[in-house]
Amino acid sequence: MNRQTFDALGIGASLCRALTEIGYKQPTPIQAQAIPPLLNGDDLLGLAQTGTGKTAAFALPILEMLLADRVKAEPRTPRVLILAPTRELAGQIRDEIAGYARHTNIRHACIFGGVGARPQIQALARGVEVLVATPGRLLDLAGEGHLNLNEVDYLVLDEADRLLDMGFIRDIRRILRLLPEDRQSLLFSATMPREVQSLADEILFEPVRIEVTPKKVTVEKIEQRMAMVDNADKQAVLQKLLFRKEVSRAIVFTRTKHGANRVAKKLVKAGIEAEAIHGNKSQNARQRALEAFKSGEVWVLVATDIAARGIDIDGISHVINFELPHEPESYVHRIGRTARAGASGVAWSLIDPEEMKRMRAIERLTRVSPGKLDVDLPPGDENRPPAQQSAAPSAEPEKRREARSGGGQDRAGNGEGRRRRRRRPRRRKAQAAA
Ligand code: AMP
């Protein structure tokens, strides 16, 4: 890619100035790939996760096109709608946009639930070009007449897989019905399960597809081990593993939300401070679980793949795969939670014979075969090898709580069928407004 500057990609002077101030020297791969087609007016399907620079990849060309249009939004009538699954993500996007737009007169607002609506209503009434929102509050305010989505030219669905995982599909469809047909639509997702693909098929018109692999995980630095354990024995084995001295802070991955709940509950019963985090939990509950994990109050987080995304916490000594993920790439994302910031880490996998095929796919992807993990199988089966390690003392949890203090730091679809959409010619060159 010989386009090494934002300027060469078509981003104008006022945005480039802000980018220089913020310290962006050159576009990331997703930015280099996404900005030209977006400035050209194309729809976009982006397979990328947080950390790739995807926010700027969609925000910069949209801001540039707004500047070129020089049309001010009417009160309560935004021109850009960015939908995000959580208020944290919505806030992050708003903050990034505020930084990029600092030398322009583009106005923005962020609306989400769980807080008073009044300031949000007032911001909308003053008029904003760019609106970042979570689906529920958006629909509430639209329903109460505080918001008119008739003039939305640009729609972004960010983290679409997580939006769907959190049960927002009906809200999204309701929102889509409020939007004009003639708009440019973008959908970003870290994974592309069938549901996301069909949503993309509904809302995108002949999209440009961009796929960016996440930050390279230094799989080499992670000590990977696996043990064959029948599903029925996994809980008992997990508990013993967690009691090993070297485990100071662990994320346990399950494939389903129910699985995460079940495992966490049993851990707590066994005296291990654990919390589950998944898409069925309320925003507040998830936040609380994360805070407790970061502070060391709980030292085991039981998570599903999608809920764990974007969680960036230092000092995770172990990632334990209670079940293997369906997609080999998710395994790489999971184990990348340990060995952050150059540290080495450990990943253990408990594999039921039924999961062996998945393990082989993972080995093909990572080109690493995990070593053997010695585990203590529960008694009661003559065919099993003798236990190699005794059970942990019962006073252990209390001691651990003291030993593990703090340390963690967070850095951390309308269209039924395809639309034939009239396209507006979009101007590519920058015009510094304001
Ligand atoms: P995102 O994937 O959008 O969450 O971005 C991840 C991080 O990368 C954010 O902290 C951005 O501020 C930062 N970032 C995005 N684009 C660039 C760039 N071109 N140069 C340096 N940092 C960037």
Tab-separated table of C-alpha atoms and ligand atoms in Angstrom:
chain	number	residue	atom	x	y	z
A	1	MET	CA	0.000	0.000	0.000
A	2	ASN	CA	1.707	3.184	-1.139
A	3	ARG	CA	-0.804	5.520	0.501
A	4	GLN	CA	1.108	6.324	3.592
A	5	THR	CA	-0.590	9.513	4.715
A	6	PHE	CA	-4.124	10.502	5.640
A	7	ASP	CA	-3.805	13.403	3.235
A	8	ALA	CA	-3.065	11.017	0.347
A	9	LEU	CA	-6.129	8.981	1.300
A	10	GLY	CA	-8.319	12.054	0.845
A	11	ILE	CA	-8.605	13.358	4.388
A	12	GLY	CA	-8.575	17.149	4.414
A	13	ALA	CA	-6.502	19.720	6.225
A	14	SER	CA	-8.623	20.338	9.308
A	15	LEU	CA	-8.881	16.663	10.193
A	16	CYS	CA	-5.224	16.012	9.342
A	17	ARG	CA	-4.214	18.787	11.688
A	18	ALA	CA	-6.092	17.134	14.521
A	19	LEU	CA	-4.576	13.751	13.678
A	20	THR	CA	-1.080	15.217	13.836
A	21	GLU	CA	-1.842	16.720	17.213
A	22	ILE	CA	-3.263	13.450	18.481
A	23	GLY	CA	-0.146	11.674	17.300
A	24	TYR	CA	-1.403	9.537	14.426
A	25	LYS	CA	1.532	9.477	12.057
A	26	GLN	CA	0.134	7.197	9.403
A	27	PRO	CA	-3.023	5.242	8.660
A	28	THR	CA	-3.389	1.729	10.032
A	29	PRO	CA	-4.124	-1.007	7.452
A	30	ILE	CA	-7.879	-0.846	7.991
A	31	GLN	CA	-7.816	2.929	7.614
A	32	ALA	CA	-5.789	2.696	4.414
A	33	GLN	CA	-8.266	0.174	3.008
A	34	ALA	CA	-11.513	1.701	4.229
A	35	ILE	CA	-11.110	5.443	3.775
A	36	PRO	CA	-10.958	5.609	-0.079
A	37	PRO	CA	-14.072	3.482	-0.770
A	38	LEU	CA	-15.997	5.228	1.999
A	39	LEU	CA	-15.138	8.657	0.558
A	40	ASN	CA	-16.348	7.210	-2.717
A	41	GLY	CA	-19.761	6.539	-1.204
A	42	ASP	CA	-19.547	2.767	-0.952
A	43	ASP	CA	-21.131	0.657	1.728
A	44	LEU	CA	-18.652	-1.293	3.791
A	45	LEU	CA	-18.476	-4.588	5.607
A	46	GLY	CA	-15.517	-4.570	7.970
A	47	LEU	CA	-14.256	-7.646	9.721
A	48	ALA	CA	-12.119	-6.116	12.386
A	49	GLN	CA	-11.961	-5.817	16.104
A	50	THR	CA	-11.069	-3.115	18.538
A	51	GLY	CA	-7.410	-2.232	18.425
A	52	THR	CA	-7.123	-2.136	14.644
A	53	GLY	CA	-8.007	1.551	14.370
A	54	LYS	CA	-11.482	0.859	13.005
A	55	THR	CA	-13.090	3.839	14.707
A	56	ALA	CA	-10.959	6.300	12.779
A	57	ALA	CA	-11.418	4.127	9.672
A	58	PHE	CA	-15.121	4.988	9.623
A	59	ALA	CA	-15.147	8.273	11.509
A	60	LEU	CA	-12.582	10.141	9.415
A	61	PRO	CA	-14.205	9.662	5.980
A	62	ILE	CA	-17.649	10.372	7.412
A	63	LEU	CA	-16.441	13.582	9.037
A	64	GLU	CA	-14.700	14.495	5.787
A	65	MET	CA	-17.917	13.991	3.800
A	66	LEU	CA	-19.865	16.071	6.315
A	67	LEU	CA	-17.344	18.858	5.940
A	68	ALA	CA	-17.587	18.659	2.156
A	69	ASP	CA	-21.414	18.800	2.272
A	70	ARG	CA	-21.429	21.866	4.509
A	71	VAL	CA	-24.952	21.109	5.614
A	72	LYS	CA	-25.760	21.826	9.229
A	73	ALA	CA	-28.049	19.415	10.993
A	74	GLU	CA	-31.431	20.690	12.105
A	75	PRO	CA	-32.336	20.310	15.775
A	76	ARG	CA	-33.077	16.694	16.711
A	77	THR	CA	-32.093	15.566	13.208
A	78	PRO	CA	-28.624	13.964	13.105
A	79	ARG	CA	-26.940	13.147	9.834
A	80	VAL	CA	-24.750	10.370	11.128
A	81	LEU	CA	-25.929	7.535	13.346
A	82	ILE	CA	-23.391	5.240	14.949
A	83	LEU	CA	-24.856	2.321	16.883
A	84	ALA	CA	-22.755	0.565	19.491
A	85	PRO	CA	-23.650	-2.271	21.878
A	86	THR	CA	-22.447	-0.765	25.140
A	87	ARG	CA	-22.205	2.642	26.668
A	88	GLU	CA	-18.461	2.211	27.143
A	89	LEU	CA	-17.951	1.632	23.455
A	90	ALA	CA	-20.353	4.451	22.542
A	91	GLY	CA	-18.421	6.785	24.838
A	92	GLN	CA	-15.096	5.744	23.367
A	93	ILE	CA	-16.338	6.390	19.836
A	94	ARG	CA	-17.707	9.791	20.835
A	95	ASP	CA	-14.390	10.705	22.457
A	96	GLU	CA	-12.446	9.723	19.367
A	97	ILE	CA	-14.777	11.727	17.146
A	98	ALA	CA	-14.461	14.734	19.434
A	99	GLY	CA	-10.682	14.525	18.993
A	100	TYR	CA	-10.750	14.238	15.210
A	101	ALA	CA	-13.375	16.994	14.821
A	102	ARG	CA	-11.704	19.471	17.183
A	103	HIS	CA	-10.869	21.935	14.390
A	104	THR	CA	-14.264	21.730	12.716
A	105	ASN	CA	-17.738	22.922	13.622
A	106	ILE	CA	-19.148	19.418	13.577
A	107	ARG	CA	-21.313	18.769	16.636
A	108	HIS	CA	-21.724	15.390	18.241
A	109	ALA	CA	-23.600	13.699	21.060
A	110	CYS	CA	-23.638	10.326	22.700
A	111	ILE	CA	-26.797	8.790	24.112
A	112	PHE	CA	-27.140	5.628	26.167
A	113	GLY	CA	-29.301	4.236	28.914
A	114	GLY	CA	-28.700	3.983	32.636
A	115	VAL	CA	-28.313	7.743	33.101
A	116	GLY	CA	-30.718	10.670	33.036
A	117	ALA	CA	-32.091	11.493	29.596
A	118	ARG	CA	-32.394	15.254	30.057
A	119	PRO	CA	-28.841	16.317	29.055
A	120	GLN	CA	-29.080	14.005	26.060
A	121	ILE	CA	-32.421	15.507	25.033
A	122	GLN	CA	-30.988	18.996	25.383
A	123	ALA	CA	-27.957	18.127	23.250
A	124	LEU	CA	-30.230	16.714	20.549
A	125	ALA	CA	-32.413	19.823	20.666
A	126	ARG	CA	-29.378	22.036	20.028
A	127	GLY	CA	-28.643	19.958	16.935
A	128	VAL	CA	-25.853	17.471	16.285
A	129	GLU	CA	-24.392	16.209	13.060
A	130	VAL	CA	-23.043	13.008	14.593
A	131	LEU	CA	-24.969	10.844	17.036
A	132	VAL	CA	-23.435	7.865	18.779
A	133	ALA	CA	-26.011	5.711	20.550
A	134	THR	CA	-26.911	2.428	22.130
A	135	PRO	CA	-30.120	1.025	20.629
A	136	GLY	CA	-32.494	1.115	23.605
A	137	ARG	CA	-32.137	4.761	24.593
A	138	LEU	CA	-32.144	5.780	20.942
A	139	LEU	CA	-35.532	4.162	20.428
A	140	ASP	CA	-36.877	5.666	23.643
A	141	LEU	CA	-35.910	9.186	22.623
A	142	ALA	CA	-37.100	8.682	19.052
A	143	GLY	CA	-40.412	7.356	20.385
A	144	GLU	CA	-40.829	10.437	22.570
A	145	GLY	CA	-40.250	12.776	19.640
A	146	HIS	CA	-36.807	13.988	20.699
A	147	LEU	CA	-35.167	12.554	17.659
A	148	ASN	CA	-35.876	12.410	13.955
A	149	LEU	CA	-33.841	9.903	11.978
A	150	ASN	CA	-35.197	10.912	8.556
A	151	GLU	CA	-32.060	12.756	7.568
A	152	VAL	CA	-29.486	10.129	8.447
A	153	ASP	CA	-27.038	9.926	5.543
A	154	TYR	CA	-24.532	7.647	7.234
A	155	LEU	CA	-25.247	4.620	9.391
A	156	VAL	CA	-22.567	2.676	11.240
A	157	LEU	CA	-23.222	-0.538	13.139
A	158	ASP	CA	-20.195	-1.130	15.289
A	159	GLU	CA	-19.425	-4.496	16.862
A	160	ALA	CA	-22.434	-6.010	15.126
A	161	ASP	CA	-21.743	-9.471	16.538
A	162	ARG	CA	-21.921	-8.112	20.031
A	163	LEU	CA	-25.065	-6.110	19.238
A	164	LEU	CA	-26.715	-9.352	18.186
A	165	ASP	CA	-25.256	-11.340	21.053
A	166	MET	CA	-26.763	-8.829	23.446
A	167	GLY	CA	-30.185	-9.338	21.934
A	168	PHE	CA	-30.497	-6.042	20.079
A	169	ILE	CA	-31.674	-7.464	16.761
A	170	ARG	CA	-35.291	-6.346	17.181
A	171	ASP	CA	-34.243	-2.889	18.275
A	172	ILE	CA	-31.951	-2.637	15.282
A	173	ARG	CA	-34.743	-3.587	12.929
A	174	ARG	CA	-36.992	-0.973	14.504
A	175	ILE	CA	-34.290	1.648	14.133
A	176	LEU	CA	-33.726	0.705	10.499
A	177	ARG	CA	-37.368	1.363	9.778
A	178	LEU	CA	-36.877	4.938	10.970
A	179	LEU	CA	-33.986	5.597	8.594
A	180	PRO	CA	-34.141	6.796	5.006
A	181	GLU	CA	-33.366	4.274	2.271
A	182	ASP	CA	-30.854	6.566	0.678
A	183	ARG	CA	-27.911	6.352	2.987
A	184	GLN	CA	-24.419	4.971	3.186
A	185	SER	CA	-24.195	2.020	5.562
A	186	LEU	CA	-21.243	0.462	7.313
A	187	LEU	CA	-21.133	-2.641	9.443
A	188	PHE	CA	-18.187	-3.713	11.541
A	189	SER	CA	-17.881	-7.004	13.318
A	190	ALA	CA	-15.029	-8.970	14.827
A	191	THR	CA	-16.585	-12.278	13.862
A	192	MET	CA	-18.991	-13.165	11.084
A	193	PRO	CA	-21.484	-15.740	12.320
A	194	ARG	CA	-24.485	-16.451	10.087
A	195	GLU	CA	-26.716	-13.946	11.886
A	196	VAL	CA	-24.301	-11.089	11.310
A	197	GLN	CA	-23.837	-12.031	7.676
A	198	SER	CA	-27.585	-12.010	7.080
A	199	LEU	CA	-27.950	-8.649	8.822
A	200	ALA	CA	-25.151	-7.344	6.602
A	201	ASP	CA	-26.938	-8.744	3.542
A	202	GLU	CA	-30.066	-6.869	4.552
A	203	ILE	CA	-28.613	-3.483	5.239
A	204	LEU	CA	-25.578	-3.150	2.982
A	205	PHE	CA	-25.747	-2.491	-0.726
A	206	GLU	CA	-22.929	-4.075	-2.722
A	207	PRO	CA	-20.488	-3.454	0.105
A	208	VAL	CA	-16.747	-3.315	-0.095
A	209	ARG	CA	-15.471	-6.035	2.216
A	210	ILE	CA	-12.427	-5.438	4.329
A	211	GLU	CA	-10.863	-7.915	6.643
A	212	VAL	CA	-8.137	-7.029	9.058
A	213	THR	CA	-6.480	-9.553	11.291
A	214	PRO	CA	-6.209	-8.392	14.870
A	215	LYS	CA	-3.005	-7.254	16.492
A	216	LYS	CA	-0.555	-10.053	16.158
A	217	VAL	CA	-0.679	-12.193	19.232
A	218	THR	CA	2.680	-13.396	20.338
A	219	VAL	CA	1.476	-16.958	20.587
A	220	GLU	CA	5.108	-18.012	20.873
A	221	LYS	CA	5.389	-16.438	24.291
A	222	ILE	CA	2.371	-18.258	25.608
A	223	GLU	CA	2.881	-21.644	27.140
A	224	GLN	CA	0.054	-23.737	25.766
A	225	ARG	CA	-1.003	-26.999	27.356
A	226	MET	CA	-3.999	-29.260	27.014
A	227	ALA	CA	-5.544	-32.198	28.828
A	228	MET	CA	-8.145	-34.685	27.716
A	229	VAL	CA	-11.026	-34.337	30.164
A	230	ASP	CA	-14.588	-35.577	29.702
A	231	ASN	CA	-17.131	-32.788	29.873
A	232	ALA	CA	-18.587	-34.303	33.026
A	233	ASP	CA	-15.277	-33.979	34.832
A	234	LYS	CA	-14.292	-30.526	33.675
A	235	GLN	CA	-15.657	-28.590	36.619
A	236	ALA	CA	-13.765	-30.664	39.164
A	237	VAL	CA	-10.575	-30.493	37.139
A	238	LEU	CA	-10.936	-26.753	36.696
A	239	GLN	CA	-11.260	-26.189	40.399
A	240	LYS	CA	-8.087	-28.084	41.121
A	241	LEU	CA	-6.220	-26.252	38.414
A	242	LEU	CA	-7.283	-22.923	39.824
A	243	PHE	CA	-5.902	-23.864	43.190
A	244	ARG	CA	-2.426	-24.339	41.794
A	245	LYS	CA	-0.026	-21.864	43.283
A	246	GLU	CA	1.072	-20.317	40.006
A	247	VAL	CA	-2.470	-19.256	39.097
A	248	SER	CA	-2.867	-15.709	40.323
A	249	ARG	CA	-5.547	-14.301	38.008
A	250	ALA	CA	-7.411	-16.334	35.425
A	251	ILE	CA	-10.007	-16.019	32.698
A	252	VAL	CA	-12.016	-19.171	32.080
A	253	PHE	CA	-13.719	-19.358	28.692
A	254	THR	CA	-16.950	-21.188	28.047
A	255	ARG	CA	-18.827	-21.331	24.770
A	256	THR	CA	-22.232	-20.327	26.079
A	257	LYS	CA	-23.681	-17.763	28.464
A	258	HIS	CA	-25.397	-20.482	30.469
A	259	GLY	CA	-22.137	-22.362	30.656
A	260	ALA	CA	-20.404	-19.275	32.028
A	261	ASN	CA	-23.055	-18.854	34.697
A	262	ARG	CA	-22.966	-22.493	35.656
A	263	VAL	CA	-19.209	-22.668	35.953
A	264	ALA	CA	-18.962	-19.412	37.933
A	265	LYS	CA	-21.687	-20.467	40.356
A	266	LYS	CA	-19.968	-23.741	41.096
A	267	LEU	CA	-16.636	-22.031	41.562
A	268	VAL	CA	-18.147	-19.675	44.088
A	269	LYS	CA	-19.684	-22.633	45.882
A	270	ALA	CA	-16.263	-24.198	46.043
A	271	GLY	CA	-14.882	-21.070	47.689
A	272	ILE	CA	-13.243	-19.549	44.622
A	273	GLU	CA	-14.026	-15.888	44.096
A	274	ALA	CA	-15.357	-15.835	40.537
A	275	GLU	CA	-17.682	-13.735	38.420
A	276	ALA	CA	-19.348	-14.519	35.100
A	277	ILE	CA	-19.417	-11.993	32.304
A	278	HIS	CA	-21.573	-12.410	29.215
A	279	GLY	CA	-24.034	-10.648	26.985
A	280	ASN	CA	-27.137	-11.502	29.015
A	281	LYS	CA	-25.900	-9.533	31.972
A	282	SER	CA	-26.861	-5.921	32.359
A	283	GLN	CA	-24.329	-3.286	31.580
A	284	ASN	CA	-23.972	-2.495	35.251
A	285	ALA	CA	-23.529	-6.115	36.238
A	286	ARG	CA	-20.802	-6.554	33.657
A	287	GLN	CA	-19.081	-3.406	34.765
A	288	ARG	CA	-19.180	-4.541	38.364
A	289	ALA	CA	-17.746	-7.926	37.470
A	290	LEU	CA	-14.915	-6.298	35.566
A	291	GLU	CA	-14.129	-3.879	38.358
A	292	ALA	CA	-14.071	-6.706	40.873
A	293	PHE	CA	-11.696	-8.630	38.642
A	294	LYS	CA	-9.431	-5.657	38.129
A	295	SER	CA	-9.256	-4.878	41.817
A	296	GLY	CA	-8.468	-8.467	42.746
A	297	GLU	CA	-11.678	-8.881	44.708
A	298	VAL	CA	-12.412	-11.797	42.432
A	299	TRP	CA	-9.549	-13.476	40.699
A	300	VAL	CA	-11.408	-15.685	38.271
A	301	LEU	CA	-13.524	-14.306	35.453
A	302	VAL	CA	-15.699	-16.780	33.560
A	303	ALA	CA	-16.446	-15.340	30.151
A	304	THR	CA	-17.892	-16.007	26.723
A	305	ASP	CA	-15.825	-14.969	23.727
A	306	ILE	CA	-17.871	-11.975	22.740
A	307	ALA	CA	-18.279	-10.589	26.254
A	308	ALA	CA	-14.551	-10.808	26.843
A	309	ARG	CA	-13.683	-8.856	23.738
A	310	GLY	CA	-12.115	-5.509	24.390
A	311	ILE	CA	-11.256	-6.415	27.936
A	312	ASP	CA	-7.651	-5.542	28.341
A	313	ILE	CA	-6.395	-6.319	31.792
A	314	ASP	CA	-2.815	-6.707	32.876
A	315	GLY	CA	-1.572	-9.490	35.028
A	316	ILE	CA	-3.721	-12.368	33.823
A	317	SER	CA	-1.536	-15.347	34.585
A	318	HIS	CA	-3.746	-18.016	33.019
A	319	VAL	CA	-6.337	-18.396	30.314
A	320	ILE	CA	-8.273	-21.612	30.728
A	321	ASN	CA	-10.404	-22.982	27.922
A	322	PHE	CA	-13.165	-24.854	29.687
A	323	GLU	CA	-14.507	-25.513	26.206
A	324	LEU	CA	-12.890	-24.838	22.868
A	325	PRO	CA	-14.446	-22.211	20.657
A	326	HIS	CA	-16.071	-23.084	17.331
A	327	GLU	CA	-13.829	-20.716	15.443
A	328	PRO	CA	-10.078	-21.358	15.693
A	329	GLU	CA	-9.429	-17.600	15.528
A	330	SER	CA	-11.305	-17.172	18.801
A	331	TYR	CA	-8.768	-19.448	20.473
A	332	VAL	CA	-6.021	-17.049	19.460
A	333	HIS	CA	-8.023	-14.085	20.777
A	334	ARG	CA	-8.632	-15.909	24.020
A	335	ILE	CA	-5.080	-16.877	24.782
A	336	GLY	CA	-3.916	-13.386	23.831
A	337	ARG	CA	-5.526	-12.212	27.097
A	338	THR	CA	-2.519	-13.532	28.884
A	339	ALA	CA	1.000	-12.489	27.950
A	340	ARG	CA	-0.018	-8.857	27.647
A	341	ALA	CA	2.566	-6.159	27.294
A	342	GLY	CA	5.417	-8.528	26.592
A	343	ALA	CA	4.802	-10.696	29.646
A	344	SER	CA	4.701	-14.418	29.207
A	345	GLY	CA	1.485	-16.241	29.880
A	346	VAL	CA	-0.066	-19.640	30.153
A	347	ALA	CA	-3.048	-21.107	28.327
A	348	TRP	CA	-4.615	-24.399	29.403
A	349	SER	CA	-7.332	-26.230	27.492
A	350	LEU	CA	-9.635	-28.947	28.788
A	351	ILE	CA	-10.665	-31.073	25.855
A	352	ASP	CA	-13.496	-33.538	25.701
A	353	PRO	CA	-12.907	-36.230	23.041
A	354	GLU	CA	-15.680	-34.599	21.007
A	355	GLU	CA	-13.614	-31.438	20.796
A	356	MET	CA	-10.509	-33.002	19.286
A	357	LYS	CA	-11.475	-31.920	15.770
A	358	ARG	CA	-11.580	-28.327	16.965
A	359	MET	CA	-8.175	-28.670	18.563
A	360	ARG	CA	-6.741	-29.893	15.269
A	361	ALA	CA	-8.142	-26.856	13.465
A	362	ILE	CA	-6.547	-24.626	16.085
A	363	GLU	CA	-3.215	-26.350	15.674
A	364	ARG	CA	-3.385	-25.836	11.912
A	365	LEU	CA	-4.010	-22.139	12.419
A	366	THR	CA	-1.427	-21.471	15.095
A	367	ARG	CA	1.084	-24.062	13.913
A	368	VAL	CA	1.647	-24.928	17.535
A	369	SER	CA	0.674	-28.142	19.245
A	370	PRO	CA	0.000	-27.572	22.930
A	371	GLY	CA	1.993	-29.719	25.335
A	372	LYS	CA	0.393	-32.097	27.800
A	373	LEU	CA	-1.214	-30.685	30.879
A	374	ASP	CA	-1.181	-33.049	33.826
A	375	VAL	CA	-4.467	-32.921	35.636
A	376	ASP	CA	-6.112	-34.534	38.571
A	377	LEU	CA	-9.101	-36.501	37.370
A	378	PRO	CA	-11.842	-37.040	39.907
A	379	PRO	CA	-11.875	-40.473	41.547
A	380	GLY	CA	-14.499	-43.049	40.716
A	381	ASP	CA	-13.342	-44.356	37.380
A	382	GLU	CA	-10.990	-47.345	37.405
A	383	ASN	CA	-9.786	-46.601	33.912
A	384	ARG	CA	-8.340	-43.337	34.931
A	385	PRO	CA	-4.736	-42.826	35.846
A	386	PRO	CA	-4.071	-42.168	39.522
A	387	ALA	CA	-4.419	-38.623	40.730
A	388	GLN	CA	-1.242	-36.625	40.503
A	389	GLN	CA	-2.055	-33.891	42.859
A	390	SER	CA	-3.953	-33.592	46.047
A	391	ALA	CA	-6.868	-31.298	46.605
A	392	ALA	CA	-6.309	-27.761	47.750
A	393	PRO	CA	-6.699	-26.796	51.370
A	394	SER	CA	-10.010	-25.258	52.251
A	395	ALA	CA	-8.540	-22.097	53.732
A	396	GLU	CA	-6.958	-21.275	50.392
A	397	PRO	CA	-9.485	-18.738	49.053
A	398	GLU	CA	-8.954	-16.312	51.903
A	399	LYS	CA	-5.214	-16.450	51.567
A	400	ARG	CA	-5.473	-15.888	47.873
A	401	ARG	CA	-7.639	-12.879	48.242
A	402	GLU	CA	-4.883	-11.238	50.257
A	403	ALA	CA	-2.167	-12.276	47.880
A	404	ARG	CA	-3.993	-10.931	44.859
A	405	SER	CA	-4.355	-7.299	45.482
A	406	GLY	CA	-5.122	-4.872	42.661
A	407	GLY	CA	-2.613	-4.658	39.873
A	408	GLY	CA	-5.009	-5.026	36.985
A	409	GLN	CA	-5.351	-2.022	34.799
A	410	ASP	CA	-7.885	-1.471	32.156
A	411	ARG	CA	-6.299	-0.024	29.120
A	412	ALA	CA	-7.887	-0.846	27.705
A	413	GLY	CA	-30.861	-4.442	10.545
A	414	ASN	CA	-35.164	-2.876	7.983
A	415	GLY	CA	-34.527	-3.813	4.672
A	416	GLU	CA	-36.464	-6.851	3.760
A	417	GLY	CA	-34.356	-8.001	0.855
A	418	ARG	CA	-31.922	-5.918	-1.089
A	419	ARG	CA	-32.531	-2.306	-1.734
A	420	ARG	CA	-31.712	-0.574	-4.952
A	421	ARG	CA	-30.502	2.638	-3.634
A	422	ARG	CA	-30.066	5.913	-5.365
A	423	ARG	CA	-26.593	7.140	-4.724
A	424	ARG	CA	-25.589	10.657	-4.174
A	425	PRO	CA	-22.336	11.664	-5.737
A	426	ARG	CA	-20.033	12.274	-2.856
A	427	ARG	CA	-17.262	14.766	-2.926
A	428	ARG	CA	-13.864	13.465	-2.230
A	429	LYS	CA	-11.708	16.458	-1.743
A	430	ALA	CA	-11.408	18.186	1.514
A	431	GLN	CA	-12.988	21.493	2.228
A	432	ALA	CA	-12.102	22.954	5.499
A	433	ALA	CA	-15.279	24.101	7.044
A	434	ALA	CA	-15.142	26.228	10.066
B	1	AMP	P1	-9.878	1.287	17.648
B	1	AMP	O1	-9.589	-0.025	16.956
B	1	AMP	O2	-10.624	2.233	16.795
B	1	AMP	O3	-10.480	1.076	18.999
B	1	AMP	O4	-8.451	2.000	17.910
B	1	AMP	C1	-7.479	1.476	18.780
B	1	AMP	C2	-6.512	2.523	19.244
B	1	AMP	O5	-5.620	2.905	18.200
B	1	AMP	C3	-7.170	3.808	19.725
B	1	AMP	O6	-6.540	4.168	20.927
B	1	AMP	C4	-6.857	4.831	18.648
B	1	AMP	O7	-6.725	6.122	19.187
B	1	AMP	C5	-5.534	4.329	18.113
B	1	AMP	N1	-5.325	4.657	16.685
B	1	AMP	C6	-6.244	4.568	15.690
B	1	AMP	N2	-5.688	4.910	14.493
B	1	AMP	C7	-4.405	5.217	14.731
B	1	AMP	C8	-3.313	5.651	13.904
B	1	AMP	N3	-3.447	5.808	12.576
B	1	AMP	N4	-2.118	5.871	14.500
B	1	AMP	C9	-1.979	5.696	15.833
B	1	AMP	N5	-2.958	5.293	16.671
B	1	AMP	C10	-4.152	5.049	16.135
